[in-house]
mmCIF file of C-alpha atoms in Angstrom:
data_model
loop_
_atom_site.group_PDB
_atom_site.id
_atom_site.type_symbol
_atom_site.label_atom_id
_atom_site.label_comp_id
_atom_site.label_asym_id
_atom_site.label_seq_id
_atom_site.Cartn_x
_atom_site.Cartn_y
_atom_site.Cartn_z
ATOM 1 C CA MET K 276 73.547 119.520 103.277
ATOM 2 C CA ASP K 277 76.197 122.574 102.681
ATOM 3 C CA ASP K 278 79.366 122.627 104.485
ATOM 4 C CA ASP K 279 77.746 125.202 106.905
ATOM 5 C CA GLN K 280 75.266 122.902 108.108
ATOM 6 C CA VAL K 281 77.944 120.501 108.372
ATOM 7 C CA MET K 282 80.275 122.554 110.175
ATOM 8 C CA LYS K 283 77.142 123.720 112.772
ATOM 9 C CA CYS K 284 76.690 119.966 113.301
ATOM 10 C CA LEU K 285 80.301 119.680 114.576
ATOM 11 C CA ASN K 286 80.849 122.794 116.279
ATOM 12 C CA GLN K 287 77.684 122.761 118.043
ATOM 13 C CA GLN K 288 79.526 119.974 120.214
ATOM 14 C CA GLY K 289 82.417 122.193 120.680
ATOM 15 C CA GLU K 290 85.095 120.405 122.560
ATOM 16 C CA SER K 291 83.149 117.809 123.737
ATOM 17 C CA ALA K 292 82.812 116.746 120.103
ATOM 18 C CA GLU K 293 86.430 116.140 119.611
ATOM 19 C CA ALA K 294 87.469 114.682 122.197
ATOM 20 C CA VAL K 295 84.680 111.926 121.991
ATOM 21 C CA LEU K 296 85.528 111.265 118.760
ATOM 22 C CA SER K 297 89.111 110.549 119.912
ATOM 23 C CA LYS K 298 88.105 108.067 121.977
ATOM 24 C CA SER K 299 86.838 104.575 120.917
ATOM 25 C CA TYR K 300 84.175 103.870 118.485
ATOM 26 C CA ALA K 301 81.732 102.314 120.916
ATOM 27 C CA SER K 302 81.443 106.315 122.557
ATOM 28 C CA ASN K 303 81.971 107.876 118.782
ATOM 29 C CA ALA K 304 78.717 106.757 117.812
ATOM 30 C CA LYS K 305 76.606 107.825 120.465
ATOM 31 C CA ALA K 306 78.315 111.054 120.426
ATOM 32 C CA LEU K 307 78.069 111.453 116.428
ATOM 33 C CA ASP K 308 74.286 110.030 116.611
ATOM 34 C CA THR K 309 73.106 113.282 118.747
ATOM 35 C CA ALA K 310 75.668 115.983 117.250
ATOM 36 C CA CYS K 311 74.291 114.765 113.855
ATOM 37 C CA SER K 312 70.986 114.016 114.456
ATOM 38 C CA GLU K 313 70.500 117.775 115.087
ATOM 39 C CA ILE K 314 70.498 118.873 111.511
ATOM 40 C CA PHE K 315 69.205 115.968 109.779
ATOM 41 C CA ILE K 316 67.911 112.612 111.538
ATOM 42 C CA ARG K 317 67.997 110.475 108.580
ATOM 43 C CA GLY K 318 70.937 112.038 106.649
ATOM 44 C CA GLN K 319 73.580 110.790 109.538
ATOM 45 C CA GLY K 320 75.752 109.221 106.719
ATOM 46 C CA ALA K 321 75.834 112.114 104.617
ATOM 47 C CA CYS K 322 76.459 114.296 107.532
ATOM 48 C CA LEU K 323 79.283 111.680 108.724
ATOM 49 C CA GLU K 324 80.869 112.006 105.024
ATOM 50 C CA ARG K 325 80.933 115.717 104.640
ATOM 51 C CA ALA K 326 82.353 116.094 107.672
ATOM 52 C CA LEU K 327 85.190 113.746 106.904
ATOM 53 C CA GLN K 328 85.580 115.191 103.886
ATOM 54 C CA LEU K 329 85.944 118.790 105.742
ATOM 55 C CA ALA K 330 88.297 117.048 108.137
ATOM 56 C CA ASP K 331 90.589 115.647 105.853
ATOM 57 C CA LYS K 332 90.800 118.769 104.205
ATOM 58 C CA LYS K 333 91.755 120.337 107.447
ATOM 59 C CA LEU K 334 93.922 117.581 107.957
ATOM 60 C CA ASN K 335 95.927 118.386 104.453
ATOM 61 C CA GLU K 336 96.364 121.770 105.592
ATOM 62 C CA ALA K 337 97.994 121.155 109.249
ATOM 63 C CA TYR K 338 99.757 118.768 107.081
ATOM 64 C CA ALA K 339 101.062 121.683 104.510
ATOM 65 C CA LEU K 340 101.664 123.588 107.623
ATOM 66 C CA ALA K 341 104.035 121.352 109.693
ATOM 67 C CA LEU K 342 105.905 120.921 106.154
ATOM 68 C CA LYS K 343 106.538 124.915 106.859
ATOM 69 C CA ALA K 344 107.288 125.383 109.748
ATOM 70 C CA ILE K 345 110.200 122.532 109.501
ATOM 71 C CA ALA K 346 111.527 124.411 106.058
ATOM 72 C CA LYS K 347 111.437 128.085 108.531
ATOM 73 C CA ASN K 348 112.849 126.062 111.408
ATOM 74 C CA ASP K 349 116.245 127.720 111.711
ATOM 75 C CA ARG K 350 117.758 126.115 114.837
ATOM 76 C CA PRO K 351 120.932 123.790 114.214
ATOM 77 C CA ASN K 352 120.305 120.991 116.993
ATOM 78 C CA PHE K 353 117.134 120.105 115.117
ATOM 79 C CA GLY K 354 119.194 117.429 112.396
ATOM 80 C CA PRO K 355 119.021 118.284 108.544
ATOM 81 C CA LYS K 356 115.782 119.485 107.225
ATOM 82 C CA LEU K 357 115.569 117.016 104.637
ATOM 83 C CA ASP K 358 115.758 114.233 107.064
ATOM 84 C CA TRP K 359 113.134 116.127 109.418
ATOM 85 C CA ARG K 360 110.833 116.754 106.392
ATOM 86 C CA GLY K 361 111.269 113.019 104.906
ATOM 87 C CA ASP K 362 110.688 111.818 109.047
ATOM 88 C CA LEU K 363 107.314 113.521 108.707
ATOM 89 C CA LYS K 364 106.469 112.193 105.759
ATOM 90 C CA ARG K 365 106.713 108.913 106.493
ATOM 91 C CA ALA K 366 104.710 109.044 110.105
ATOM 92 C CA GLN K 367 101.770 110.676 108.012
ATOM 93 C CA GLN K 368 101.975 107.816 105.443
ATOM 94 C CA ALA K 369 102.363 105.374 107.873
ATOM 95 C CA TRP K 370 99.487 107.084 109.976
ATOM 96 C CA LEU K 371 97.384 106.537 107.146
ATOM 97 C CA HIS K 372 97.612 103.159 106.804
ATOM 98 C CA PHE K 373 96.832 102.763 110.655
ATOM 99 C CA ARG K 374 93.458 104.475 109.898
ATOM 100 C CA GLU K 375 92.770 102.627 107.379
ATOM 101 C CA ALA K 376 93.633 99.464 109.270
ATOM 102 C CA ASP K 377 92.144 99.892 112.183
ATOM 103 C CA CYS K 378 89.097 101.741 110.358
ATOM 104 C CA ASN K 379 88.233 99.386 107.394
ATOM 105 C CA ASN K 380 89.795 96.020 108.441
ATOM 106 C CA LEU K 381 89.181 95.638 112.276
ATOM 107 C CA ILE K 382 85.562 97.781 112.467
ATOM 108 C CA GLY K 383 84.402 95.303 109.851
ATOM 109 C CA ASP K 384 85.614 92.617 111.891
ATOM 110 C CA GLU K 385 83.492 94.345 115.011
ATOM 111 C CA TRP K 386 80.835 94.904 113.314
ATOM 112 C CA ARG K 387 80.762 91.711 111.364
ATOM 113 C CA ASP K 388 79.475 93.555 108.064
ATOM 114 C CA GLY K 389 76.239 94.642 109.559
ATOM 115 C CA SER K 390 73.982 97.323 108.525
ATOM 116 C CA GLY K 391 76.030 100.097 110.717
ATOM 117 C CA LEU K 392 79.292 99.330 109.035
ATOM 118 C CA GLY K 393 79.227 102.104 106.892
ATOM 119 C CA PRO K 394 78.643 104.611 109.937
ATOM 120 C CA ALA K 395 81.175 103.206 112.365
ATOM 121 C CA THR K 396 83.577 103.043 109.701
ATOM 122 C CA VAL K 397 83.498 106.809 108.622
ATOM 123 C CA ALA K 398 83.345 107.449 111.997
ATOM 124 C CA CYS K 399 86.567 105.875 113.231
ATOM 125 C CA GLN K 400 88.107 107.851 110.455
ATOM 126 C CA LEU K 401 86.650 111.027 111.458
ATOM 127 C CA GLY K 402 87.864 110.694 115.096
ATOM 128 C CA HIS K 403 91.067 109.893 113.815
ATOM 129 C CA THR K 404 91.373 112.445 111.700
ATOM 130 C CA LEU K 405 90.370 114.998 114.131
ATOM 131 C CA SER K 406 93.446 113.827 116.546
ATOM 132 C CA ARG K 407 95.474 114.014 114.118
ATOM 133 C CA THR K 408 94.839 117.239 112.647
ATOM 134 C CA ALA K 409 94.925 118.449 116.409
ATOM 135 C CA GLU K 410 98.161 116.766 117.064
ATOM 136 C CA LEU K 411 100.045 118.366 113.948
ATOM 137 C CA HIS K 412 99.024 122.302 114.733
ATOM 138 C CA ARG K 413 100.060 121.476 118.914
ATOM 139 C CA ARG K 414 103.485 120.132 117.323
ATOM 140 C CA TYR K 415 103.817 122.516 114.498
ATOM 141 C CA ASP K 416 101.372 125.697 114.715
ATOM 142 C CA PRO K 417 103.121 128.715 116.471
ATOM 143 C CA ARG K 418 99.791 129.643 117.330
ATOM 144 C CA GLN K 419 98.856 126.828 119.440
#
């Protein structure tokens, strides 16, 4: 499965896919099943894994964009740029810890290590990643 197929899987669902992915896992699983089964029914796990890889790449790009926006900011009443930059780094690290705790630990407890644990974990990570990426764009991308 190549990147174009994965993006097609996600893009076919348009904004509804992103909206659903940002909600609780219970509704995510159903939406992701629908979105990914259109490409390759037995390859949903692969679809989700590749989608997460692409989403992580987009998140890293959004984070880099946010750091650049801070560096370019010349408004004096926003405090020292190093503090702002450091605050963003700490916030991002805390968010990564939250995503791991929420998706790895809690999902494992909820699924009781059942057969759906793998896709459930990845779907949770994907939903949080898409939401965080959108948030960074809203806050730091002047084109938004």
